Tab-separated table of C-alpha atoms in Angstrom:
chain	number	residue	atom	x	y	z
A	1	MET	CA	24.672	15.428	26.980
A	2	PHE	CA	26.166	12.946	29.404
A	3	GLY	CA	29.725	14.171	29.514
A	4	GLY	CA	32.383	13.927	32.168
A	5	GLY	CA	33.324	10.741	33.956
A	6	ILE	CA	31.155	8.244	32.110
A	7	GLY	CA	32.305	9.655	28.753
A	8	MET	CA	35.526	7.661	29.190
A	9	LEU	CA	36.042	4.366	31.001
A	10	PHE	CA	39.436	3.555	32.512
A	11	GLY	CA	40.739	6.695	30.797
A	12	PHE	CA	40.961	5.099	27.358
A	13	LEU	CA	37.649	3.424	26.433
A	14	GLU	CA	35.281	5.966	24.885
A	15	THR	CA	31.636	5.240	25.741
A	16	GLY	CA	28.574	6.459	23.903
A	17	PHE	CA	27.443	8.671	26.802
A	18	SER	CA	29.535	11.651	25.767
A	19	LEU	CA	27.669	11.867	22.443
A	20	PHE	CA	24.205	10.848	23.647
A	21	TYR	CA	21.675	13.704	23.520
A	22	TRP	CA	17.905	14.162	23.932
A	23	GLY	CA	17.308	13.473	20.234
A	24	ASN	CA	18.778	9.975	20.571
A	25	ALA	CA	16.616	9.371	23.642
A	26	LEU	CA	13.495	10.483	21.754
A	27	MET	CA	14.316	8.236	18.791
A	28	ILE	CA	14.839	5.295	21.150
A	29	VAL	CA	11.397	5.979	22.646
A	30	ILE	CA	9.916	6.064	19.112
A	31	GLY	CA	11.726	2.814	18.288
A	32	LEU	CA	10.323	1.242	21.448
A	33	GLY	CA	6.897	2.518	20.401
A	34	PHE	CA	7.254	0.701	17.067
A	35	ILE	CA	8.248	-2.490	18.863
A	36	TYR	CA	5.284	-2.088	21.238
A	37	LEU	CA	2.872	-1.687	18.290
A	38	ALA	CA	4.404	-4.722	16.602
A	39	ILE	CA	4.244	-7.003	19.643
A	40	ALA	CA	1.269	-5.783	21.681
A	41	LYS	CA	-0.985	-4.496	18.892
A	42	LYS	CA	0.283	-6.851	16.157
A	43	MET	CA	0.385	-3.923	13.682
A	44	GLU	CA	2.595	-4.737	10.666
A	45	SER	CA	4.803	-6.711	13.073
A	46	LEU	CA	7.169	-8.014	10.393
A	47	LEU	CA	8.023	-4.440	9.446
A	48	LEU	CA	7.690	-2.337	12.586
A	49	LEU	CA	9.674	-4.645	14.876
A	50	PRO	CA	12.953	-4.681	12.885
A	51	ILE	CA	12.545	-1.000	11.923
A	52	GLY	CA	12.078	-0.100	15.585
A	53	PHE	CA	15.095	-2.126	16.683
A	54	ALA	CA	17.331	-0.643	13.994
A	55	MET	CA	16.189	2.845	15.048
A	56	ILE	CA	17.386	2.060	18.566
A	57	LEU	CA	20.681	0.686	17.248
A	58	VAL	CA	21.621	3.776	15.238
A	59	ASN	CA	20.743	6.105	18.061
A	60	LEU	CA	23.272	4.552	20.400
A	61	PRO	CA	26.357	6.679	19.613
A	62	LEU	CA	29.642	5.162	18.439
A	63	GLY	CA	28.038	1.828	17.532
A	64	GLY	CA	29.191	2.561	14.009
A	65	MET	CA	26.608	0.346	12.327
A	66	MET	CA	25.398	3.089	9.988
A	67	ASP	CA	28.695	4.938	9.565
A	68	TYR	CA	29.930	6.270	6.245
A	69	GLU	CA	33.339	7.716	5.487
A	70	LEU	CA	33.368	10.994	3.613
A	71	MET	CA	36.547	12.554	2.246
A	72	LEU	CA	36.121	16.316	2.510
A	73	LYS	CA	37.948	18.070	-0.308
A	74	ALA	CA	39.099	21.653	-0.593
A	75	PRO	CA	36.644	23.582	-2.788
A	76	SER	CA	39.429	25.983	-3.855
A	77	ALA	CA	43.171	26.424	-3.456
A	78	GLY	CA	44.437	28.464	-0.516
A	79	MET	CA	46.450	28.779	2.660
A	80	VAL	CA	45.065	27.188	5.839
A	81	MET	CA	44.365	30.023	8.277
A	82	GLU	CA	42.721	28.064	11.081
A	83	VAL	CA	41.574	24.510	11.867
A	84	PRO	CA	38.884	24.839	14.563
A	85	MET	CA	38.219	21.083	14.614
A	86	HIS	CA	40.278	18.301	16.156
A	87	GLU	CA	40.246	14.587	15.443
A	88	GLY	CA	37.294	13.010	17.265
A	89	ASP	CA	35.332	16.303	17.422
A	90	ASN	CA	31.658	16.328	16.517
A	91	PHE	CA	30.178	18.841	14.124
A	92	THR	CA	26.752	19.744	12.830
A	93	LYS	CA	25.772	20.248	9.215
A	94	GLY	CA	27.326	23.523	8.079
A	95	GLY	CA	29.964	23.457	10.835
A	96	ILE	CA	33.330	24.955	9.901
A	97	ILE	CA	35.997	22.285	9.484
A	98	CYS	CA	38.777	24.533	8.297
A	99	LYS	CA	39.325	28.155	7.292
A	100	LEU	CA	41.328	28.930	4.167
A	101	ASP	CA	42.356	32.381	3.036
A	102	SER	CA	40.070	31.757	0.053
A	103	GLY	CA	37.049	30.888	2.247
A	104	GLU	CA	35.646	28.496	4.831
A	105	VAL	CA	35.327	24.747	4.308
A	106	VAL	CA	32.075	23.629	5.910
A	107	ALA	CA	30.710	20.166	6.657
A	108	PRO	CA	27.993	19.080	4.204
A	109	VAL	CA	26.586	16.644	6.799
A	110	PHE	CA	26.601	16.106	10.560
A	111	GLY	CA	29.193	13.736	12.014
A	112	ARG	CA	32.621	13.631	13.594
A	113	VAL	CA	36.164	14.185	12.411
A	114	ASP	CA	38.094	10.975	11.916
A	115	LYS	CA	41.343	12.356	10.517
A	116	LEU	CA	42.572	15.835	9.703
A	117	ASN	CA	45.015	16.153	6.825
A	118	VAL	CA	45.756	19.871	7.169
A	119	SER	CA	47.382	22.164	9.678
A	120	LYS	CA	47.688	25.915	10.067
A	121	GLY	CA	49.946	27.554	7.516
A	122	ARG	CA	49.784	24.722	4.987
A	123	HIS	CA	48.885	25.352	1.378
A	124	VAL	CA	46.165	23.194	-0.192
A	125	ASP	CA	45.188	22.838	-3.818
A	126	LYS	CA	41.632	22.572	-5.061
A	127	GLY	CA	40.428	18.974	-4.543
A	128	ASP	CA	43.017	18.106	-1.860
A	129	ILE	CA	41.549	16.017	0.943
A	130	ILE	CA	41.179	18.191	4.017
A	131	ALA	CA	39.670	15.666	6.385
A	132	SER	CA	38.172	12.222	6.648
A	133	LEU	CA	34.731	12.541	8.221
A	134	ILE	CA	32.419	9.927	9.689
A	135	THR	CA	28.709	10.489	9.198
A	136	MET	CA	25.418	8.620	9.290
A	137	GLU	CA	23.704	10.950	6.820
A	138	GLN	CA	22.881	10.108	3.211
A	139	THR	CA	24.616	12.396	0.745
A	140	ASN	CA	24.274	13.207	-2.899
A	141	GLN	CA	26.815	10.693	-4.189
A	142	SER	CA	27.821	12.674	-7.264
A	143	GLU	CA	28.707	15.651	-5.063
A	144	PHE	CA	29.896	13.997	-1.842
A	145	PRO	CA	30.676	10.307	-2.404
A	146	THR	CA	30.798	8.205	0.744
A	147	ARG	CA	32.078	4.737	1.614
A	148	PRO	CA	29.938	2.548	3.896
A	149	LEU	CA	31.776	1.293	6.982
A	150	GLY	CA	29.147	-0.301	9.230
A	151	LEU	CA	27.061	-3.429	8.758
A	152	LEU	CA	23.819	-1.537	8.252
A	153	SER	CA	25.334	1.169	6.038
A	154	ILE	CA	26.739	-1.602	3.815
A	155	ILE	CA	23.292	-3.233	3.599
A	156	PHE	CA	21.730	0.182	2.966
A	157	THR	CA	24.192	1.122	0.239
A	158	PHE	CA	24.213	-2.124	-1.680
A	159	GLY	CA	20.632	-3.115	-0.903
A	160	ILE	CA	18.706	0.103	-1.156
A	161	MET	CA	20.882	2.678	-2.912
A	162	TRP	CA	21.666	0.106	-5.596
A	163	GLN	CA	17.900	-0.533	-5.809
A	164	ILE	CA	18.247	-4.275	-5.254
A	165	LEU	CA	16.053	-4.877	-2.192
A	166	PRO	CA	12.947	-2.870	-3.247
A	167	SER	CA	12.882	-4.591	-6.645
A	168	LEU	CA	13.311	-8.057	-5.137
A	169	MET	CA	10.609	-7.252	-2.588
A	170	PHE	CA	8.345	-6.454	-5.526
A	171	LEU	CA	9.170	-9.843	-7.058
A	172	CYS	CA	8.012	-11.521	-3.858
A	173	LEU	CA	4.866	-9.398	-3.735
A	174	GLY	CA	4.146	-10.405	-7.325
A	175	ALA	CA	4.342	-14.052	-6.295
A	176	LEU	CA	1.836	-13.334	-3.523
A	177	THR	CA	-0.602	-11.402	-5.720
A	178	ASP	CA	-3.663	-12.920	-7.350
A	179	PHE	CA	-4.735	-10.729	-10.268
A	180	GLY	CA	-7.842	-12.902	-10.739
A	181	PRO	CA	-10.378	-10.465	-9.209
A	182	MET	CA	-8.966	-7.621	-11.326
A	183	ILE	CA	-8.978	-9.691	-14.538
A	184	ALA	CA	-12.541	-10.825	-13.778
A	185	ASN	CA	-13.685	-7.212	-13.460
A	186	PRO	CA	-11.310	-4.946	-15.468
A	187	LYS	CA	-13.398	-1.866	-14.598
A	188	THR	CA	-11.684	-1.969	-11.231
A	189	LEU	CA	-8.432	-0.968	-12.943
A	190	LEU	CA	-9.956	2.501	-13.280
A	191	LEU	CA	-10.428	2.715	-9.523
A	192	GLY	CA	-6.785	1.788	-8.947
A	193	ALA	CA	-5.805	4.479	-11.442
A	194	ALA	CA	-8.007	7.131	-9.808
A	195	ALA	CA	-6.392	6.470	-6.450
A	196	GLN	CA	-3.065	7.649	-7.861
A	197	PHE	CA	-4.538	11.141	-7.609
A	198	GLY	CA	-3.299	11.078	-4.018
A	199	VAL	CA	0.281	10.787	-5.278
A	200	TYR	CA	0.028	13.902	-7.410
A	201	MET	CA	-1.949	15.878	-4.827
A	202	ALA	CA	0.754	15.260	-2.210
A	203	PHE	CA	3.410	16.088	-4.837
A	204	PHE	CA	1.832	19.502	-5.366
A	205	LEU	CA	1.342	20.180	-1.670
A	206	ALA	CA	4.976	19.264	-0.997
A	207	LEU	CA	6.085	21.768	-3.638
A	208	ILE	CA	3.898	24.451	-2.059
A	209	PHE	CA	5.513	23.720	1.322
A	210	GLY	CA	8.940	24.368	-0.174
A	211	PHE	CA	10.279	20.898	-0.947
A	212	SER	CA	12.338	20.491	-4.109
A	213	MET	CA	10.857	18.604	-7.082
A	214	PRO	CA	12.711	15.307	-6.368
A	215	GLU	CA	11.749	15.538	-2.679
A	216	ALA	CA	8.129	16.313	-3.576
A	217	ALA	CA	7.990	13.302	-5.899
A	218	SER	CA	9.372	11.070	-3.134
A	219	ILE	CA	6.747	12.414	-0.726
A	220	GLY	CA	3.965	12.114	-3.289
A	221	ILE	CA	4.725	8.472	-3.967
A	222	ILE	CA	3.850	7.708	-0.312
A	223	GLY	CA	0.259	7.999	-1.589
A	224	GLY	CA	0.892	4.911	-3.702
A	225	ALA	CA	0.920	2.999	-0.395
A	226	GLU	CA	3.580	0.582	-1.570
A	227	GLY	CA	6.648	0.470	0.675
A	228	PRO	CA	9.104	-0.844	-1.946
A	229	THR	CA	7.948	1.727	-4.536
A	230	THR	CA	8.381	4.548	-2.040
A	231	ILE	CA	11.851	3.334	-1.042
A	232	TYR	CA	12.886	2.780	-4.671
A	233	VAL	CA	11.812	6.228	-5.848
A	234	THR	CA	13.201	8.044	-2.797
A	235	SER	CA	16.558	6.237	-2.989
A	236	LEU	CA	16.981	7.560	-6.513
A	237	LEU	CA	15.511	11.046	-6.149
A	238	ALA	CA	15.985	12.175	-2.539
A	239	PRO	CA	17.943	9.650	-0.445
A	240	HIS	CA	18.352	12.113	2.445
A	241	ILE	CA	14.610	11.820	3.290
A	242	ILE	CA	14.321	8.052	2.778
A	243	GLY	CA	13.807	7.327	6.482
A	244	ALA	CA	10.908	9.744	6.762
A	245	THR	CA	9.147	8.637	3.559
A	246	ALA	CA	9.558	4.931	4.321
A	247	VAL	CA	8.296	5.289	7.880
A	248	ALA	CA	5.378	7.445	6.727
A	249	CYS	CA	4.456	4.867	4.089
A	250	TYR	CA	4.715	1.802	6.332
A	251	SER	CA	3.047	3.555	9.293
A	252	TYR	CA	0.064	4.653	7.242
A	253	MET	CA	-0.198	1.207	5.664
A	254	ALA	CA	-0.562	-0.069	9.217
A	255	LEU	CA	-3.067	2.705	9.928
A	256	VAL	CA	-5.267	2.034	6.881
A	257	PRO	CA	-8.090	0.778	9.180
A	258	ILE	CA	-8.060	4.210	10.826
A	259	ILE	CA	-7.578	6.383	7.712
A	260	LEU	CA	-9.965	4.774	5.187
A	261	PRO	CA	-13.293	4.571	7.093
A	262	PRO	CA	-13.746	8.305	7.850
A	263	VAL	CA	-12.780	9.304	4.287
A	264	THR	CA	-15.172	6.740	2.814
A	265	LYS	CA	-18.027	7.676	5.150
A	266	LEU	CA	-17.568	11.353	4.405
A	267	LEU	CA	-17.990	10.778	0.671
A	268	THR	CA	-20.795	8.196	0.625
A	269	THR	CA	-24.354	8.011	1.849
A	270	LYS	CA	-25.621	5.154	4.015
A	271	ARG	CA	-27.591	3.898	0.994
A	272	GLU	CA	-24.503	3.886	-1.248
A	273	ARG	CA	-22.486	1.982	1.347
A	274	ALA	CA	-25.194	-0.656	1.439
A	275	ILE	CA	-25.165	-1.276	-2.349
A	276	TYR	CA	-25.124	-5.037	-2.773
A	277	MET	CA	-22.585	-6.683	-5.063
A	278	LYS	CA	-22.915	-10.322	-6.075
A	279	PRO	CA	-20.111	-12.206	-4.320
A	280	ALA	CA	-19.243	-14.454	-7.257
A	281	LEU	CA	-16.905	-13.076	-9.916
A	282	ARG	CA	-16.524	-14.848	-13.255
A	283	LYS	CA	-13.995	-17.664	-13.332
A	284	VAL	CA	-10.684	-16.518	-14.779
A	285	SER	CA	-8.904	-19.149	-16.878
A	286	LYS	CA	-5.318	-20.184	-16.235
A	287	LEU	CA	-4.328	-18.926	-19.697
A	288	GLU	CA	-5.646	-15.432	-18.908
A	289	LYS	CA	-3.684	-15.380	-15.667
A	290	ILE	CA	-0.507	-16.411	-17.496
A	291	LEU	CA	-1.001	-13.907	-20.291
A	292	PHE	CA	-1.696	-10.944	-18.001
A	293	PRO	CA	1.848	-10.481	-16.598
A	294	LEU	CA	3.331	-10.925	-20.080
A	295	VAL	CA	1.003	-8.441	-21.794
A	296	ALA	CA	1.182	-5.951	-18.916
A	297	THR	CA	4.995	-6.073	-18.871
A	298	VAL	CA	5.210	-5.243	-22.572
A	299	ILE	CA	2.614	-2.440	-22.449
A	300	ILE	CA	3.846	-0.737	-19.287
A	301	ILE	CA	7.581	-0.921	-19.935
A	302	LEU	CA	7.235	0.191	-23.554
A	303	ILE	CA	5.406	3.308	-22.387
A	304	VAL	CA	7.316	3.957	-19.129
A	305	PRO	CA	10.752	2.279	-19.430
A	306	THR	CA	11.880	3.661	-16.052
A	307	SER	CA	9.296	1.499	-14.324
A	308	ALA	CA	11.040	-1.654	-15.631
A	309	PRO	CA	12.810	-2.745	-12.408
A	310	LEU	CA	9.634	-2.587	-10.313
A	311	ILE	CA	7.094	-3.720	-12.888
A	312	GLY	CA	9.432	-6.373	-14.327
A	313	CYS	CA	10.114	-7.902	-10.910
A	314	PHE	CA	6.464	-7.648	-9.813
A	315	LEU	CA	5.177	-9.403	-12.909
A	316	VAL	CA	7.883	-12.073	-13.166
A	317	GLY	CA	7.036	-12.954	-9.559
A	318	ASN	CA	3.405	-13.237	-10.588
A	319	LEU	CA	4.339	-15.405	-13.569
A	320	PHE	CA	6.184	-17.752	-11.163
A	321	ARG	CA	2.871	-18.092	-9.331
A	322	GLU	CA	0.554	-18.494	-12.297
A	323	SER	CA	2.638	-20.524	-14.741
A	324	GLY	CA	2.171	-23.714	-12.731
A	325	VAL	CA	5.651	-24.961	-13.669
A	326	THR	CA	7.750	-22.921	-11.223
A	327	GLU	CA	6.032	-23.846	-8.023
A	328	ARG	CA	9.335	-24.059	-6.129
A	329	LEU	CA	10.325	-20.532	-7.171
A	330	SER	CA	6.880	-19.214	-6.325
A	331	ARG	CA	6.863	-20.915	-2.931
A	332	THR	CA	10.337	-19.627	-2.108
A	333	ALA	CA	9.434	-16.082	-3.175
A	334	GLN	CA	6.304	-16.225	-1.013
A	335	THR	CA	8.064	-17.533	2.085
A	336	ALA	CA	11.803	-17.686	2.799
A	337	PHE	CA	12.899	-15.169	0.188
A	338	ILE	CA	10.397	-12.448	1.147
A	339	ASP	CA	11.340	-12.944	4.779
A	340	THR	CA	15.043	-12.554	3.982
A	341	ILE	CA	14.422	-9.414	1.931
A	342	THR	CA	12.162	-8.035	4.673
A	343	ILE	CA	14.915	-8.452	7.266
A	344	PHE	CA	17.498	-6.599	5.163
A	345	LEU	CA	15.077	-3.919	3.973
A	346	THR	CA	13.537	-3.077	7.325
A	347	LEU	CA	16.832	-3.044	9.229
A	348	ALA	CA	18.331	-0.741	6.606
A	349	ILE	CA	15.306	1.580	6.704
A	350	GLY	CA	15.292	1.737	10.489
A	351	ALA	CA	18.992	2.481	10.405
A	352	SER	CA	18.434	5.497	8.179
A	353	MET	CA	16.885	7.301	11.111
A	354	PRO	CA	19.557	8.696	13.421
A	355	ALA	CA	18.105	11.574	15.475
A	356	GLN	CA	20.184	14.210	13.671
A	357	VAL	CA	18.573	13.211	10.367
A	358	PHE	CA	15.065	12.311	11.480
A	359	LEU	CA	14.258	15.013	14.030
A	360	ARG	CA	13.792	17.847	11.617
A	361	SER	CA	10.684	19.920	10.957
A	362	SER	CA	10.633	18.509	7.419
A	363	THR	CA	10.043	14.995	8.824
A	364	LEU	CA	6.855	16.128	10.555
A	365	LEU	CA	5.713	17.803	7.345
A	366	ILE	CA	6.436	14.612	5.377
A	367	MET	CA	4.342	12.615	7.847
A	368	VAL	CA	1.439	15.086	7.466
A	369	LEU	CA	1.717	15.097	3.666
A	370	GLY	CA	1.829	11.300	3.717
A	371	VAL	CA	-1.516	11.020	5.477
A	372	VAL	CA	-2.981	13.617	3.089
A	373	ALA	CA	-1.718	11.502	0.180
A	374	PHE	CA	-3.401	8.373	1.592
A	375	ALA	CA	-6.675	10.198	2.274
A	376	CYS	CA	-6.746	11.819	-1.201
A	377	ALA	CA	-6.007	8.461	-2.845
A	378	ALA	CA	-8.914	6.795	-1.057
A	379	ALA	CA	-11.196	9.772	-1.762
A	380	ALA	CA	-10.373	9.779	-5.485
A	381	GLY	CA	-11.150	6.053	-5.750
A	382	VAL	CA	-14.515	6.492	-4.016
A	383	ILE	CA	-15.447	9.529	-6.129
A	384	LEU	CA	-14.632	7.732	-9.396
A	385	ALA	CA	-16.710	4.745	-8.278
A	386	LYS	CA	-19.633	7.113	-7.703
A	387	ILE	CA	-19.151	8.659	-11.147
A	388	MET	CA	-18.996	5.182	-12.712
A	389	ASN	CA	-22.300	4.358	-11.017
A	390	LEU	CA	-23.955	7.119	-13.056
A	391	PHE	CA	-23.294	5.056	-16.181
A	392	LEU	CA	-23.406	1.460	-14.957
A	393	LYS	CA	-26.531	-0.678	-15.034
A	394	GLU	CA	-25.249	-2.935	-12.294
A	395	LYS	CA	-24.094	-0.498	-9.613
A	396	ILE	CA	-20.842	-0.996	-7.754
A	397	ASN	CA	-20.415	-0.264	-4.076
A	398	PRO	CA	-18.370	2.983	-4.093
A	399	MET	CA	-16.440	1.870	-1.023
A	400	ILE	CA	-14.406	-0.539	-3.166
A	401	GLY	CA	-12.848	2.566	-4.781
A	402	ALA	CA	-11.095	3.272	-1.477
A	403	ALA	CA	-9.175	0.006	-1.885
A	404	GLY	CA	-7.430	1.570	-4.893
A	405	VAL	CA	-5.068	3.079	-2.323
A	406	SER	CA	-3.137	-0.227	-2.584
A	407	ALA	CA	-1.679	-1.334	0.799
A	408	VAL	CA	-2.495	-4.875	-0.350
A	409	PRO	CA	-4.509	-6.574	1.139
A	410	MET	CA	-5.193	-4.399	4.176
A	411	SER	CA	-7.354	-1.805	2.417
A	412	ALA	CA	-9.477	-4.510	0.738
A	413	ARG	CA	-10.041	-6.105	4.148
A	414	VAL	CA	-11.055	-2.741	5.600
A	415	VAL	CA	-13.576	-2.298	2.760
A	416	GLN	CA	-14.921	-5.797	3.472
A	417	VAL	CA	-15.468	-4.901	7.141
A	418	MET	CA	-17.146	-1.598	6.252
A	419	GLY	CA	-19.302	-3.374	3.674
A	420	GLN	CA	-20.456	-5.916	6.255
A	421	LYS	CA	-21.347	-3.144	8.680
A	422	ALA	CA	-23.451	-1.364	6.053
A	423	ASN	CA	-25.130	-4.478	4.666
A	424	LYS	CA	-24.693	-7.846	6.318
A	425	LYS	CA	-25.294	-9.653	3.021
A	426	ASN	CA	-22.376	-7.906	1.344
A	427	HIS	CA	-19.026	-9.620	0.787
A	428	LEU	CA	-16.881	-6.983	-0.883
A	429	LEU	CA	-13.447	-8.519	-0.318
A	430	MET	CA	-12.942	-9.998	-3.790
A	431	HIS	CA	-14.477	-6.925	-5.461
A	432	ALA	CA	-12.108	-4.697	-3.490
A	433	MET	CA	-9.081	-6.826	-4.390
A	434	GLY	CA	-9.413	-5.630	-8.025
A	435	PRO	CA	-8.757	-1.926	-7.349
A	436	ASN	CA	-6.347	-2.984	-4.624
A	437	VAL	CA	-3.907	-4.794	-6.939
A	438	ALA	CA	-4.546	-2.265	-9.717
A	439	GLY	CA	-3.419	0.392	-7.229
A	440	ALA	CA	-0.159	-1.489	-6.682
A	441	ILE	CA	0.526	-1.509	-10.434
A	442	GLY	CA	-0.547	2.142	-10.691
A	443	ALA	CA	1.844	3.181	-7.905
A	444	ALA	CA	4.772	1.442	-9.607
A	445	ILE	CA	3.945	3.198	-12.882
A	446	ALA	CA	3.603	6.558	-11.101
A	447	GLY	CA	7.024	5.972	-9.544
A	448	GLY	CA	8.475	5.137	-12.946
A	449	VAL	CA	6.975	8.312	-14.424
A	450	PHE	CA	8.562	10.427	-11.681
A	451	LEU	CA	11.929	8.777	-12.325
A	452	GLY	CA	11.566	9.263	-16.063
A	453	ILE	CA	10.893	12.980	-15.697
A	454	LEU	CA	12.992	13.925	-12.666
A	455	GLY	CA	15.596	11.153	-12.366
B	1	MET	CA	13.256	28.107	-7.391
B	2	ILE	CA	10.566	25.664	-8.449
B	3	ASP	CA	9.832	25.240	-12.124
B	4	TRP	CA	6.035	25.294	-11.815
B	5	SER	CA	5.537	24.615	-15.487
B	6	LEU	CA	7.519	21.356	-15.164
B	7	ALA	CA	5.664	20.555	-11.936
B	8	ILE	CA	2.264	20.950	-13.615
B	9	LYS	CA	3.415	18.904	-16.611
B	10	THR	CA	4.760	16.207	-14.261
B	11	ALA	CA	1.537	16.033	-12.260
B	12	ILE	CA	-1.022	16.237	-15.051
B	13	GLY	CA	1.061	14.255	-17.544
B	14	GLY	CA	1.981	11.675	-14.917
B	15	PHE	CA	-1.569	11.142	-13.688
B	16	GLY	CA	-2.848	11.017	-17.261
B	17	LEU	CA	-0.198	8.493	-18.208
B	18	VAL	CA	-0.927	6.230	-15.230
B	19	PHE	CA	-4.645	6.427	-15.981
B	20	GLY	CA	-4.097	5.808	-19.682
B	21	ILE	CA	-1.870	2.779	-19.109
B	22	LEU	CA	-4.331	1.197	-16.688
B	23	VAL	CA	-7.181	1.782	-19.172
B	24	LEU	CA	-5.010	0.131	-21.831
B	25	LEU	CA	-4.418	-2.794	-19.473
B	26	GLY	CA	-8.173	-3.070	-18.938
B	27	ILE	CA	-8.711	-3.208	-22.698
B	28	SER	CA	-5.975	-5.812	-23.110
B	29	VAL	CA	-7.541	-7.909	-20.322
B	30	GLU	CA	-10.890	-7.842	-22.132
B	31	LEU	CA	-9.231	-8.690	-25.456
B	32	THR	CA	-7.369	-11.570	-23.821
B	33	ARG	CA	-10.654	-12.877	-22.423
B	34	VAL	CA	-12.336	-12.740	-25.824
B	35	ILE	CA	-9.392	-14.435	-27.570
B	36	THR	CA	-8.936	-17.155	-24.951
B	37	GLU	CA	-12.677	-17.876	-24.927
B	38	LYS	CA	-12.616	-18.168	-28.733
B	39	ILE	CA	-9.596	-20.487	-28.586
B	40	ALA	CA	-11.316	-22.610	-25.936
B	41	GLY	CA	-14.532	-22.580	-28.020
B	42	ASP	CA	-12.715	-23.654	-31.228
B	43	LYS	CA	-10.947	-26.452	-29.367
B	44	GLY	CA	-14.288	-27.653	-27.978
B	45	GLU	CA	-15.840	-27.635	-31.463
B	46	LYS	CA	-12.882	-29.561	-32.897
B	47	LYS	CA	-13.186	-32.151	-30.122
B	48	GLN	CA	-16.897	-32.544	-30.775
B	49	ALA	CA	-16.255	-32.834	-34.550
B	50	GLY	CA	-13.502	-35.375	-33.902
């Protein structure tokens, strides 16, 4: 802590130094690391740069950009015996705010005391407001409702917790997605489905490591490799770990070129990797492309209604693209609108990572489980492709199964590069785009299933 | 305390459901292709007849 003289300027201006601790410094270094990767290495620059900057912002104490107000209520009636806190004091999660003769009132989050409404000797009834607290932590809103105060907490609350930004991001992604390669070769839908194994594998591992069911589902969905799906599911099931799951998802999407090749090589022989696939897929008619989002919407939402916000937005965006009569909407969704949503979404996600929330052992575990989810997803896609080859006359290159991990279009590009290395004649990009976009649909359905069961 | 029975149902049921829906989508894609090709074929025949 930097206390003392620089804690106050001129005797009345409180600086951030008094509250700055090593955790904030570490988070600022991580934020700078994100910005370095975005600028110097050009890795997912549109995402990592604003996330990194927002991480820096929320780790500069007293900035207030991610502050929430929480009214702490008395859990039972009683006489106030002691008030160990003063206005302006900081407390950790579980810190004692006030002692009643009926028990202690502890803080459900970390933060600082804004106003105290009780004093020693006063009687309080159950539900009386004991103190107004300021925190940057996400709470269970039914138990501890909060009111956003800062710019970023307002964006986070109304953009993410109200599920607006992830759904709109999916609309834009739909407008950017060409389902043609998948429609031309519907077998690739199976590979996208197989890759969802990673989601459920990570879900189970998270349970074994002691996470609750909603937390495990939020961690598992990282394996779907779709940022908006991960954010959507986590915001509804386990908002307190949203920073960790979102960062894990986006980081591993950026690291797909590092994660996919070893998994694919481990599961395939040199001969299998060199399997040649004809570059030309059949021509998909405009009518088929228009009908697909309509048919898929009806089928998916009838079976999994909780996937409606994601699937509905994804497929209406795609209909904008394919209909041929809403070119302006499609163009806007693909350019200015997706950029606007990206700014709000990434700043809000970066802001959900103050050191007190992010630097926990559970975050490290989430990051590890996230990479396991990605690896299992890729492995399952490759293994199913190999099984399919046992029955197919015209063999498929099993590496395209790894693209079922979604992370559109990065994983398909990685498969293309690997394919070229194994056989210079091979152009697997369009073949890999099939499982790739099928994986995106599969992840949204998997998210909807989790919400339907656990939400 | 984790309800392992619910966890197993969630995982197996969830994966099965995702797989099943994507298989259904694959079937619907094939059906759409057949129907649209037939429609296009009929239109072509009508044009030729006309």
